[in-house]
PDB file of C-alpha atoms and ligand atoms in Angstrom:
ATOM      1  CA  MET A 250      -0.036   0.006  -0.012  1.00  0.00           C
ATOM      2  CA  CYS A 251       1.163   3.492  -0.804  1.00  0.00           C
ATOM      3  CA  LEU A 252       0.231   6.461   1.346  1.00  0.00           C
ATOM      4  CA  LYS A 253       0.239   9.923  -0.002  1.00  0.00           C
ATOM      5  CA  HIS A 254       0.484  12.724   2.480  1.00  0.00           C
ATOM      6  CA  TRP A 255      -1.393  15.887   1.409  1.00  0.00           C
ATOM      7  CA  TRP A 256      -0.248  19.202   2.584  1.00  0.00           C
ATOM      8  CA  PRO A 257      -2.231  22.492   2.130  1.00  0.00           C
ATOM      9  CA  SER A 258       0.406  23.760  -0.343  1.00  0.00           C
ATOM     10  CA  GLU A 259      -0.273  20.945  -2.648  1.00  0.00           C
ATOM     11  CA  GLY A 260      -3.999  21.431  -2.569  1.00  0.00           C
ATOM     12  CA  GLY A 261      -5.854  19.158  -0.293  1.00  0.00           C
ATOM     13  CA  PRO A 262      -9.160  17.307  -0.447  1.00  0.00           C
ATOM     14  CA  SER A 263     -10.875  19.904   1.713  1.00  0.00           C
ATOM     15  CA  ASP A 264     -11.179  23.598   1.689  1.00  0.00           C
ATOM     16  CA  SER A 265     -11.320  23.870   5.432  1.00  0.00           C
ATOM     17  CA  SER A 266      -7.923  24.676   6.788  1.00  0.00           C
ATOM     18  CA  ALA A 267      -9.122  23.780  10.276  1.00  0.00           C
ATOM     19  CA  ALA A 268      -9.491  20.124   9.272  1.00  0.00           C
ATOM     20  CA  TRP A 269      -5.704  19.565   8.380  1.00  0.00           C
ATOM     21  CA  PRO A 270      -4.229  19.095  11.840  1.00  0.00           C
ATOM     22  CA  ALA A 271      -6.854  16.365  12.547  1.00  0.00           C
ATOM     23  CA  LEU A 272      -6.205  14.665   9.167  1.00  0.00           C
ATOM     24  CA  ALA A 273      -2.518  14.762   9.641  1.00  0.00           C
ATOM     25  CA  ILE A 274      -2.773  13.075  13.018  1.00  0.00           C
ATOM     26  CA  ALA A 275      -5.164  10.392  11.740  1.00  0.00           C
ATOM     27  CA  LEU A 276      -2.801   9.628   8.834  1.00  0.00           C
ATOM     28  CA  SER A 277       0.150   9.509  11.224  1.00  0.00           C
ATOM     29  CA  ILE A 278      -1.529   7.031  13.480  1.00  0.00           C
ATOM     30  CA  ARG A 279      -2.680   4.889  10.527  1.00  0.00           C
ATOM     31  CA  SER A 280       0.777   5.106   8.904  1.00  0.00           C
ATOM     32  CA  ARG A 281       2.439   3.737  12.137  1.00  0.00           C
ATOM     33  CA  ALA A 282      -0.091   0.902  12.416  1.00  0.00           C
ATOM     34  CA  ILE A 283       0.634  -0.094   8.712  1.00  0.00           C
ATOM     35  CA  GLN A 284       4.327   0.237   9.158  1.00  0.00           C
ATOM     36  CA  ASP A 285       4.363  -2.210  12.139  1.00  0.00           C
ATOM     37  CA  SER A 286       4.872  -5.311  10.046  1.00  0.00           C
ATOM     38  CA  ARG A 287       6.002  -7.445  13.001  1.00  0.00           C
ATOM     39  CA  CYS A 288       4.697 -10.941  12.764  1.00  0.00           C
ATOM     40  CA  TYR A 289       3.775 -10.648   9.162  1.00  0.00           C
ATOM     41  CA  LEU A 290       5.403 -13.137   6.809  1.00  0.00           C
ATOM     42  CA  MET A 291       8.125 -11.426   4.537  1.00  0.00           C
ATOM     43  CA  ASN A 292       6.876 -13.126   1.412  1.00  0.00           C
ATOM     44  CA  GLY A 293       3.340 -11.620   2.010  1.00  0.00           C
ATOM     45  CA  GLY A 294       1.845 -15.025   2.237  1.00  0.00           C
ATOM     46  CA  ALA A 295      -0.493 -16.350   4.852  1.00  0.00           C
ATOM     47  CA  VAL A 296       1.111 -19.726   5.236  1.00  0.00           C
ATOM     48  CA  GLU A 297       4.616 -20.960   5.579  1.00  0.00           C
ATOM     49  CA  SER A 298       5.373 -24.174   3.798  1.00  0.00           C
ATOM     50  CA  PHE A 299       8.200 -26.551   3.793  1.00  0.00           C
ATOM     51  CA  PHE A 300       9.032 -29.632   1.724  1.00  0.00           C
ATOM     52  CA  ILE A 301      11.647 -32.022   3.192  1.00  0.00           C
ATOM     53  CA  SER A 302      12.884 -35.531   2.717  1.00  0.00           C
ATOM     54  CA  GLU A 303      11.001 -38.241   4.630  1.00  0.00           C
ATOM     55  CA  ASP A 304      14.225 -39.383   6.184  1.00  0.00           C
ATOM     56  CA  THR A 305      15.102 -36.019   7.663  1.00  0.00           C
ATOM     57  CA  PRO A 306      16.566 -36.878  11.076  1.00  0.00           C
ATOM     58  CA  VAL A 307      14.526 -35.727  14.224  1.00  0.00           C
ATOM     59  CA  GLY A 308      16.461 -32.705  15.613  1.00  0.00           C
ATOM     60  CA  SER A 309      17.138 -31.176  12.234  1.00  0.00           C
ATOM     61  CA  VAL A 310      16.377 -27.595  11.401  1.00  0.00           C
ATOM     62  CA  ILE A 311      13.941 -27.876   8.577  1.00  0.00           C
ATOM     63  CA  GLY A 312      13.800 -24.137   7.797  1.00  0.00           C
ATOM     64  CA  THR A 313      13.539 -20.587   9.031  1.00  0.00           C
ATOM     65  CA  LEU A 314      10.318 -18.814   9.434  1.00  0.00           C
ATOM     66  CA  SER A 315      10.312 -15.748   7.248  1.00  0.00           C
ATOM     67  CA  VAL A 316       8.486 -13.562   9.816  1.00  0.00           C
ATOM     68  CA  ASN A 317       9.203  -9.975  10.219  1.00  0.00           C
ATOM     69  CA  GLY A 318      10.673  -9.147  13.701  1.00  0.00           C
ATOM     70  CA  ASP A 319      13.356 -10.019  16.104  1.00  0.00           C
ATOM     71  CA  PRO A 320      12.696 -12.966  18.223  1.00  0.00           C
ATOM     72  CA  SER A 321      15.978 -12.817  20.278  1.00  0.00           C
ATOM     73  CA  ALA A 322      15.895 -12.131  23.989  1.00  0.00           C
ATOM     74  CA  GLU A 323      15.982  -8.377  23.497  1.00  0.00           C
ATOM     75  CA  GLY A 324      14.037  -8.502  20.311  1.00  0.00           C
ATOM     76  CA  ASP A 325      10.373  -7.170  19.618  1.00  0.00           C
ATOM     77  CA  ILE A 326       8.631 -10.398  18.921  1.00  0.00           C
ATOM     78  CA  ALA A 327       8.113 -13.754  20.560  1.00  0.00           C
ATOM     79  CA  LEU A 328       7.524 -16.992  18.699  1.00  0.00           C
ATOM     80  CA  SER A 329       6.134 -20.324  20.027  1.00  0.00           C
ATOM     81  CA  VAL A 330       4.348 -23.255  18.566  1.00  0.00           C
ATOM     82  CA  SER A 331       0.930 -23.142  19.791  1.00  0.00           C
ATOM     83  CA  GLU A 332       0.168 -26.934  19.889  1.00  0.00           C
ATOM     84  CA  ARG A 333       1.997 -29.242  22.162  1.00  0.00           C
ATOM     85  CA  GLY A 334       3.636 -32.342  20.764  1.00  0.00           C
ATOM     86  CA  ALA A 335       3.016 -30.919  17.247  1.00  0.00           C
ATOM     87  CA  GLY A 336       6.163 -32.455  15.871  1.00  0.00           C
ATOM     88  CA  LEU A 337       7.891 -29.060  15.347  1.00  0.00           C
ATOM     89  CA  VAL A 338       9.496 -26.766  17.806  1.00  0.00           C
ATOM     90  CA  ILE A 339      11.078 -23.301  17.528  1.00  0.00           C
ATOM     91  CA  ALA A 340      14.517 -23.073  19.093  1.00  0.00           C
ATOM     92  CA  PRO A 341      14.344 -20.119  21.773  1.00  0.00           C
ATOM     93  CA  GLY A 342      15.296 -16.727  20.452  1.00  0.00           C
ATOM     94  CA  THR A 343      15.330 -17.860  16.845  1.00  0.00           C
ATOM     95  CA  LYS A 344      13.018 -18.445  13.882  1.00  0.00           C
ATOM     96  CA  ASN A 345      14.380 -21.795  13.229  1.00  0.00           C
ATOM     97  CA  LEU A 346      11.927 -24.655  12.972  1.00  0.00           C
ATOM     98  CA  THR A 347      13.252 -28.015  14.332  1.00  0.00           C
ATOM     99  CA  LEU A 348      11.808 -31.327  13.599  1.00  0.00           C
ATOM    100  CA  ALA A 349      10.714 -33.111  16.729  1.00  0.00           C
ATOM    101  CA  ARG A 350       9.166 -36.318  15.497  1.00  0.00           C
ATOM    102  CA  ALA A 351       9.910 -38.768  12.587  1.00  0.00           C
ATOM    103  CA  LEU A 352       8.078 -38.352   9.419  1.00  0.00           C
ATOM    104  CA  ASP A 353       7.395 -41.161   6.995  1.00  0.00           C
ATOM    105  CA  ARG A 354       5.815 -40.888   3.375  1.00  0.00           C
ATOM    106  CA  GLU A 355       4.543 -44.422   3.880  1.00  0.00           C
ATOM    107  CA  GLU A 356       3.018 -43.418   7.295  1.00  0.00           C
ATOM    108  CA  ARG A 357       4.460 -46.379   9.187  1.00  0.00           C
ATOM    109  CA  ALA A 358       6.926 -44.699  11.433  1.00  0.00           C
ATOM    110  CA  GLY A 359       5.094 -41.375  11.644  1.00  0.00           C
ATOM    111  CA  PRO A 360       2.839 -38.981   9.799  1.00  0.00           C
ATOM    112  CA  SER A 361       3.609 -37.981   6.197  1.00  0.00           C
ATOM    113  CA  SER A 362       2.875 -34.286   6.867  1.00  0.00           C
ATOM    114  CA  LEU A 363       2.602 -31.847   9.682  1.00  0.00           C
ATOM    115  CA  TYR A 364       0.365 -28.681  10.148  1.00  0.00           C
ATOM    116  CA  VAL A 365       1.072 -26.511  13.033  1.00  0.00           C
ATOM    117  CA  ASN A 366       0.541 -22.941  14.160  1.00  0.00           C
ATOM    118  CA  VAL A 367       3.237 -20.642  15.231  1.00  0.00           C
ATOM    119  CA  ARG A 368       2.137 -17.907  17.696  1.00  0.00           C
ATOM    120  CA  CYS A 369       3.677 -14.494  17.169  1.00  0.00           C
ATOM    121  CA  GLU A 370       3.373 -11.897  19.753  1.00  0.00           C
ATOM    122  CA  ARG A 371       4.417  -8.233  19.340  1.00  0.00           C
ATOM    123  CA  ARG A 372       6.341  -7.539  22.517  1.00  0.00           C
ATOM    124  CA  HIS A 373       5.507  -4.372  24.607  1.00  0.00           C
ATOM    125  CA  THR A 374       2.181  -3.969  22.915  1.00  0.00           C
ATOM    126  CA  THR A 375      -1.383  -5.140  23.783  1.00  0.00           C
ATOM    127  CA  ASP A 376      -1.871  -6.355  20.101  1.00  0.00           C
ATOM    128  CA  PRO A 377      -3.502  -9.741  19.750  1.00  0.00           C
ATOM    129  CA  SER A 378      -0.998 -12.364  18.861  1.00  0.00           C
ATOM    130  CA  PHE A 379      -0.835 -13.734  15.331  1.00  0.00           C
ATOM    131  CA  LEU A 380      -1.206 -17.373  14.340  1.00  0.00           C
ATOM    132  CA  ILE A 381       1.102 -18.374  11.418  1.00  0.00           C
ATOM    133  CA  PRO A 382       0.114 -21.769   9.930  1.00  0.00           C
ATOM    134  CA  VAL A 383       3.156 -23.895   8.991  1.00  0.00           C
ATOM    135  CA  SER A 384       2.880 -26.798   6.617  1.00  0.00           C
ATOM    136  CA  VAL A 385       5.508 -29.540   6.282  1.00  0.00           C
ATOM    137  CA  ARG A 386       5.286 -32.136   3.643  1.00  0.00           C
ATOM    138  CA  VAL A 387       7.820 -34.822   2.647  1.00  0.00           C
ATOM    139  CA  TRP A 388       9.017 -36.421  -0.617  1.00  0.00           C
ATOM    140  CA  ASP A 389       9.691 -40.112  -0.956  1.00  0.00           C
ATOM    141  CA  VAL A 390      12.972 -41.682  -0.515  1.00  0.00           C
ATOM    142  CA  ASN A 391      13.720 -45.308  -1.381  1.00  0.00           C
ATOM    143  CA  ASP A 392      13.550 -46.555   2.298  1.00  0.00           C
ATOM    144  CA  ASN A 393      11.733 -49.826   1.625  1.00  0.00           C
ATOM    145  CA  ALA A 394      12.905 -52.924  -0.129  1.00  0.00           C
ATOM    146  CA  PRO A 395      10.473 -55.181  -1.934  1.00  0.00           C
ATOM    147  CA  VAL A 396       9.024 -57.931   0.287  1.00  0.00           C
ATOM    148  CA  TRP A 397       8.274 -61.461  -0.937  1.00  0.00           C
ATOM    149  CA  ARG A 398       4.579 -62.689  -0.302  1.00  0.00           C
ATOM    150  CA  GLY A 399       4.342 -66.216   0.684  1.00  0.00           C
ATOM    151  CA  ALA A 400       8.137 -66.961   0.609  1.00  0.00           C
ATOM    152  CA  PRO A 401      10.015 -69.239   0.534  1.00  0.00           C
ATOM    153  CA  TYR A 402       8.398 -71.049  -2.288  1.00  0.00           C
ATOM    154  CA  SER A 403       8.107 -74.627  -3.415  1.00  0.00           C
ATOM    155  CA  ALA A 404       6.585 -76.121  -6.448  1.00  0.00           C
ATOM    156  CA  ARG A 405       6.025 -79.671  -7.992  1.00  0.00           C
ATOM    157  CA  VAL A 406       6.648 -79.681 -11.556  1.00  0.00           C
ATOM    158  CA  SER A 407       6.129 -82.596 -13.986  1.00  0.00           C
ATOM    159  CA  GLU A 408       9.176 -83.490 -16.147  1.00  0.00           C
ATOM    160  CA  LEU A 409       6.802 -83.275 -18.953  1.00  0.00           C
ATOM    161  CA  ALA A 410       6.036 -79.540 -18.497  1.00  0.00           C
ATOM    162  CA  ALA A 411       6.794 -77.780 -21.562  1.00  0.00           C
ATOM    163  CA  VAL A 412       9.277 -74.773 -21.707  1.00  0.00           C
ATOM    164  CA  GLY A 413       7.120 -71.782 -20.873  1.00  0.00           C
ATOM    165  CA  ALA A 414       4.783 -73.694 -18.707  1.00  0.00           C
ATOM    166  CA  ARG A 415       3.710 -71.688 -15.496  1.00  0.00           C
ATOM    167  CA  VAL A 416       5.277 -72.919 -12.359  1.00  0.00           C
ATOM    168  CA  LEU A 417       4.285 -70.552  -9.656  1.00  0.00           C
ATOM    169  CA  ALA A 418       3.561 -66.809  -8.980  1.00  0.00           C
ATOM    170  CA  ALA A 419       6.139 -65.194  -6.733  1.00  0.00           C
ATOM    171  CA  PRO A 420       4.942 -61.737  -6.075  1.00  0.00           C
ATOM    172  CA  ALA A 421       6.909 -59.081  -4.086  1.00  0.00           C
ATOM    173  CA  ALA A 422       5.450 -55.713  -2.963  1.00  0.00           C
ATOM    174  CA  ASP A 423       7.321 -52.471  -2.247  1.00  0.00           C
ATOM    175  CA  ALA A 424       5.747 -50.057   0.196  1.00  0.00           C
ATOM    176  CA  ASP A 425       7.446 -46.850  -1.416  1.00  0.00           C
ATOM    177  CA  GLN A 426       5.552 -44.422  -3.489  1.00  0.00           C
ATOM    178  CA  PRO A 427       4.643 -45.402  -6.992  1.00  0.00           C
ATOM    179  CA  GLY A 428       7.586 -44.923  -9.459  1.00  0.00           C
ATOM    180  CA  PRO A 429      11.100 -46.309  -9.574  1.00  0.00           C
ATOM    181  CA  HIS A 430      11.332 -46.629  -5.742  1.00  0.00           C
ATOM    182  CA  ALA A 431       8.297 -49.202  -5.898  1.00  0.00           C
ATOM    183  CA  THR A 432       8.869 -50.911  -9.312  1.00  0.00           C
ATOM    184  CA  VAL A 433      10.040 -54.416  -8.667  1.00  0.00           C
ATOM    185  CA  HIS A 434      12.283 -56.397 -11.047  1.00  0.00           C
ATOM    186  CA  TYR A 435      12.360 -60.149 -10.727  1.00  0.00           C
ATOM    187  CA  ALA A 436      15.391 -62.415 -11.308  1.00  0.00           C
ATOM    188  CA  VAL A 437      16.432 -65.947 -10.709  1.00  0.00           C
ATOM    189  CA  LEU A 438      20.155 -65.537  -9.564  1.00  0.00           C
ATOM    190  CA  PRO A 439      22.914 -67.357 -11.447  1.00  0.00           C
ATOM    191  CA  GLY A 440      23.714 -70.668  -9.859  1.00  0.00           C
ATOM    192  CA  PRO A 441      23.156 -74.424 -10.099  1.00  0.00           C
ATOM    193  CA  TYR A 442      19.974 -75.388 -11.874  1.00  0.00           C
ATOM    194  CA  SER A 443      19.029 -71.743 -12.523  1.00  0.00           C
ATOM    195  CA  GLU A 444      18.833 -72.482 -16.267  1.00  0.00           C
ATOM    196  CA  TYR A 445      15.652 -74.556 -15.542  1.00  0.00           C
ATOM    197  CA  ILE A 446      13.388 -71.811 -14.119  1.00  0.00           C
ATOM    198  CA  GLY A 447      12.949 -68.107 -14.788  1.00  0.00           C
ATOM    199  CA  PHE A 448      10.502 -65.258 -14.611  1.00  0.00           C
ATOM    200  CA  ALA A 449       8.342 -64.713 -17.641  1.00  0.00           C
ATOM    201  CA  ASN A 450       9.821 -61.304 -17.777  1.00  0.00           C
ATOM    202  CA  GLU A 451      11.562 -59.005 -15.250  1.00  0.00           C
ATOM    203  CA  LEU A 452       8.360 -57.080 -14.446  1.00  0.00           C
ATOM    204  CA  ASP A 453       6.275 -60.345 -14.101  1.00  0.00           C
ATOM    205  CA  SER A 454       6.203 -62.415 -10.891  1.00  0.00           C
ATOM    206  CA  MET A 455       5.241 -65.629 -12.726  1.00  0.00           C
ATOM    207  CA  LEU A 456       7.835 -68.334 -12.700  1.00  0.00           C
ATOM    208  CA  VAL A 457       7.965 -70.496 -15.887  1.00  0.00           C
ATOM    209  CA  VAL A 458      10.010 -73.535 -17.137  1.00  0.00           C
ATOM    210  CA  LYS A 459      12.984 -72.365 -19.201  1.00  0.00           C
ATOM    211  CA  LYS A 460      14.639 -75.746 -20.030  1.00  0.00           C
ATOM    212  CA  PRO A 461      13.136 -79.238 -20.320  1.00  0.00           C
ATOM    213  CA  LEU A 462      13.234 -81.055 -16.867  1.00  0.00           C
ATOM    214  CA  ASP A 463      14.134 -84.660 -16.583  1.00  0.00           C
ATOM    215  CA  TYR A 464      13.339 -86.711 -13.460  1.00  0.00           C
ATOM    216  CA  GLU A 465      16.004 -89.244 -14.335  1.00  0.00           C
ATOM    217  CA  SER A 466      18.712 -86.653 -14.144  1.00  0.00           C
ATOM    218  CA  VAL A 467      17.419 -84.062 -11.662  1.00  0.00           C
ATOM    219  CA  ARG A 468      14.696 -85.029  -9.023  1.00  0.00           C
ATOM    220  CA  ASN A 469      14.779 -81.697  -7.105  1.00  0.00           C
ATOM    221  CA  PHE A 470      16.613 -78.422  -6.783  1.00  0.00           C
ATOM    222  CA  THR A 471      16.603 -75.003  -5.215  1.00  0.00           C
ATOM    223  CA  VAL A 472      17.216 -71.800  -6.887  1.00  0.00           C
ATOM    224  CA  ARG A 473      17.386 -68.242  -5.437  1.00  0.00           C
ATOM    225  CA  LEU A 474      15.136 -65.407  -6.415  1.00  0.00           C
ATOM    226  CA  ARG A 475      15.796 -61.712  -6.124  1.00  0.00           C
ATOM    227  CA  ALA A 476      13.199 -58.879  -6.181  1.00  0.00           C
ATOM    228  CA  GLN A 477      14.946 -55.383  -6.598  1.00  0.00           C
ATOM    229  CA  ASP A 478      13.352 -51.948  -6.896  1.00  0.00           C
ATOM    230  CA  GLN A 479      14.632 -49.335  -9.260  1.00  0.00           C
ATOM    231  CA  GLY A 480      15.779 -46.810  -6.692  1.00  0.00           C
ATOM    232  CA  ALA A 481      19.239 -45.327  -6.693  1.00  0.00           C
ATOM    233  CA  PRO A 482      20.738 -47.187  -4.959  1.00  0.00           C
ATOM    234  CA  PRO A 483      18.214 -49.999  -5.386  1.00  0.00           C
ATOM    235  CA  ARG A 484      17.004 -52.245  -2.508  1.00  0.00           C
ATOM    236  CA  TYR A 485      16.239 -55.825  -2.875  1.00  0.00           C
ATOM    237  CA  ASN A 486      15.320 -59.068  -1.073  1.00  0.00           C
ATOM    238  CA  ASP A 487      16.217 -62.677  -1.959  1.00  0.00           C
ATOM    239  CA  THR A 488      14.373 -65.830  -1.205  1.00  0.00           C
ATOM    240  CA  GLU A 489      14.352 -69.521  -2.478  1.00  0.00           C
ATOM    241  CA  LEU A 490      12.326 -71.641  -4.635  1.00  0.00           C
ATOM    242  CA  TYR A 491      12.393 -75.422  -4.216  1.00  0.00           C
ATOM    243  CA  VAL A 492      11.297 -77.450  -7.148  1.00  0.00           C
ATOM    244  CA  GLN A 493      10.322 -81.104  -7.020  1.00  0.00           C
ATOM    245  CA  VAL A 494      10.440 -82.800 -10.338  1.00  0.00           C
ATOM    246  CA  LEU A 495       7.632 -85.281 -10.823  1.00  0.00           C
ATOM    247  CA  ASP A 496       8.191 -88.435 -12.644  1.00  0.00           C
ATOM    248  CA  ALA A 497       6.129 -89.197 -15.809  1.00  0.00           C
ATOM    249  CA  ASP A 498       5.855 -92.313 -17.936  1.00  0.00           C
ATOM    250  CA  ASP A 499       8.330 -90.944 -20.527  1.00  0.00           C
ATOM    251  CA  GLN A 500      10.487 -94.060 -21.051  1.00  0.00           C
ATOM    252  CA  ASN A 501       9.803 -97.276 -23.073  1.00  0.00           C
ATOM    253  CA  PRO A 502      10.395-100.546 -21.116  1.00  0.00           C
ATOM    254  CA  LYS A 503      13.683-102.161 -22.178  1.00  0.00           C
ATOM    255  CA  PHE A 504      14.809-105.894 -21.740  1.00  0.00           C
ATOM    256  CA  THR A 505      17.868-106.340 -19.561  1.00  0.00           C
ATOM    257  CA  HIS A 506      19.292-108.609 -22.167  1.00  0.00           C
ATOM    258  CA  ASP A 507      19.252-109.010 -25.722  1.00  0.00           C
ATOM    259  CA  HIS A 508      18.075-112.664 -25.744  1.00  0.00           C
ATOM    260  CA  TYR A 509      17.094-115.294 -23.084  1.00  0.00           C
ATOM    261  CA  THR A 510      17.303-119.128 -23.245  1.00  0.00           C
ATOM    262  CA  ALA A 511      15.575-121.840 -21.094  1.00  0.00           C
ATOM    263  CA  LEU A 512      16.089-125.552 -21.043  1.00  0.00           C
ATOM    264  CA  LEU A 513      12.770-127.350 -20.887  1.00  0.00           C
ATOM    265  CA  PRO A 514      11.940-131.006 -20.337  1.00  0.00           C
ATOM    266  CA  ASP A 515      10.532-132.991 -23.278  1.00  0.00           C
ATOM    267  CA  ASP A 516       7.189-133.482 -21.268  1.00  0.00           C
ATOM    268  CA  VAL A 517       6.868-129.929 -20.379  1.00  0.00           C
ATOM    269  CA  LYS A 518       3.135-129.103 -20.095  1.00  0.00           C
ATOM    270  CA  GLU A 519       1.312-126.094 -21.388  1.00  0.00           C
ATOM    271  CA  GLY A 520       1.441-123.316 -18.943  1.00  0.00           C
ATOM    272  CA  THR A 521       4.505-124.284 -17.155  1.00  0.00           C
ATOM    273  CA  LEU A 522       6.640-121.281 -15.878  1.00  0.00           C
ATOM    274  CA  ALA A 523       9.566-121.266 -18.267  1.00  0.00           C
ATOM    275  CA  ALA A 524      11.391-118.135 -17.212  1.00  0.00           C
ATOM    276  CA  THR A 525      11.069-114.703 -15.736  1.00  0.00           C
ATOM    277  CA  SER A 526      12.739-111.670 -16.966  1.00  0.00           C
ATOM    278  CA  MET A 527      13.260-108.260 -15.452  1.00  0.00           C
ATOM    279  CA  LEU A 528      12.410-105.438 -17.802  1.00  0.00           C
ATOM    280  CA  LEU A 529      14.353-102.266 -17.123  1.00  0.00           C
ATOM    281  CA  ASP A 530      11.839 -99.554 -17.153  1.00  0.00           C
ATOM    282  CA  VAL A 531      13.113 -96.328 -15.688  1.00  0.00           C
ATOM    283  CA  ASP A 532       9.673 -95.079 -15.097  1.00  0.00           C
ATOM    284  CA  LEU A 533       8.188 -98.118 -13.262  1.00  0.00           C
ATOM    285  CA  PRO A 534       9.833-101.736 -12.621  1.00  0.00           C
ATOM    286  CA  VAL A 535       8.068-104.256 -14.765  1.00  0.00           C
ATOM    287  CA  THR A 536       8.420-108.082 -14.403  1.00  0.00           C
ATOM    288  CA  VAL A 537       7.595-110.203 -17.502  1.00  0.00           C
ATOM    289  CA  VAL A 538       6.606-113.906 -16.920  1.00  0.00           C
ATOM    290  CA  ILE A 539       7.276-116.231 -19.820  1.00  0.00           C
ATOM    291  CA  LYS A 540       5.297-119.338 -19.992  1.00  0.00           C
ATOM    292  CA  VAL A 541       5.244-122.321 -22.374  1.00  0.00           C
ATOM    293  CA  LEU A 542       2.499-122.063 -24.954  1.00  0.00           C
TER     294      LEU A 542
HETATM  295 CA1   CA B 892       9.367 -44.324   4.658  1.00  0.00          CA
HETATM  296 CA1   CA B 893       9.654 -44.149   0.988  1.00  0.00          CA
HETATM  297 CA1   CA B 894      11.555 -49.406  -2.541  1.00  0.00          CA
END
């Protein structure tokens, strides 16, 4: 606001010269009242806002209140946070706002924002005190690793399962805010048998067969799984998948020898047991009985 002082020589709003002293006094009082900017925010706003990292340590100074006035012991204003336990305090004699409780964007270890009122008093006056609303919000940091649901995992897979066949869903959830901090990439870690099983793709929690299984050569195995977010640096969790390979009748029976002979008496009767032979069947043991016909 701009005040203009009129003087009689400039031509005033009234033609009554007797009115000038009273007008000058009134303007002077009003001018002083307006010039007392103590407890007003310097930026002309009504609210003081701060935006800080969610992992800001308790005890940190998060900012300085941009209020007009001197809050020191000999100063002309007094500042205090009007709510008790509000999560913010003002260091005595300063305009510094100090964090008094942990904040958490995920609202697990504390609130994700604070709203408090700072009381500002004009010292040595009877003016009513001012309340300055202060808002503190937090931005996300990557403070959560993906967490596997239902881990560790186990699956039974037929040796006849085709490459690409689904084995198991192994989902992991990340509590951080949507975006890189919560985007989970899945992988089977390199190691023994890791060539048999893999994720459909790195963003898909579905495990599939990557290489044909064979009960006769591998009956069970364990692979390690990793779920990693895309933060910088990333966070991850590992778990295990145990796979039991199920036998299937995928082998033809084989004779243990190429040929068999038996000595039979001349009067051998029909139906007499002549010989037995073990057939080697890697799926199921089979015994064949040979009788005289
Ligand atoms: Ca957090
Ligand atoms: Ca977070
Ligand atoms: Ca994360």
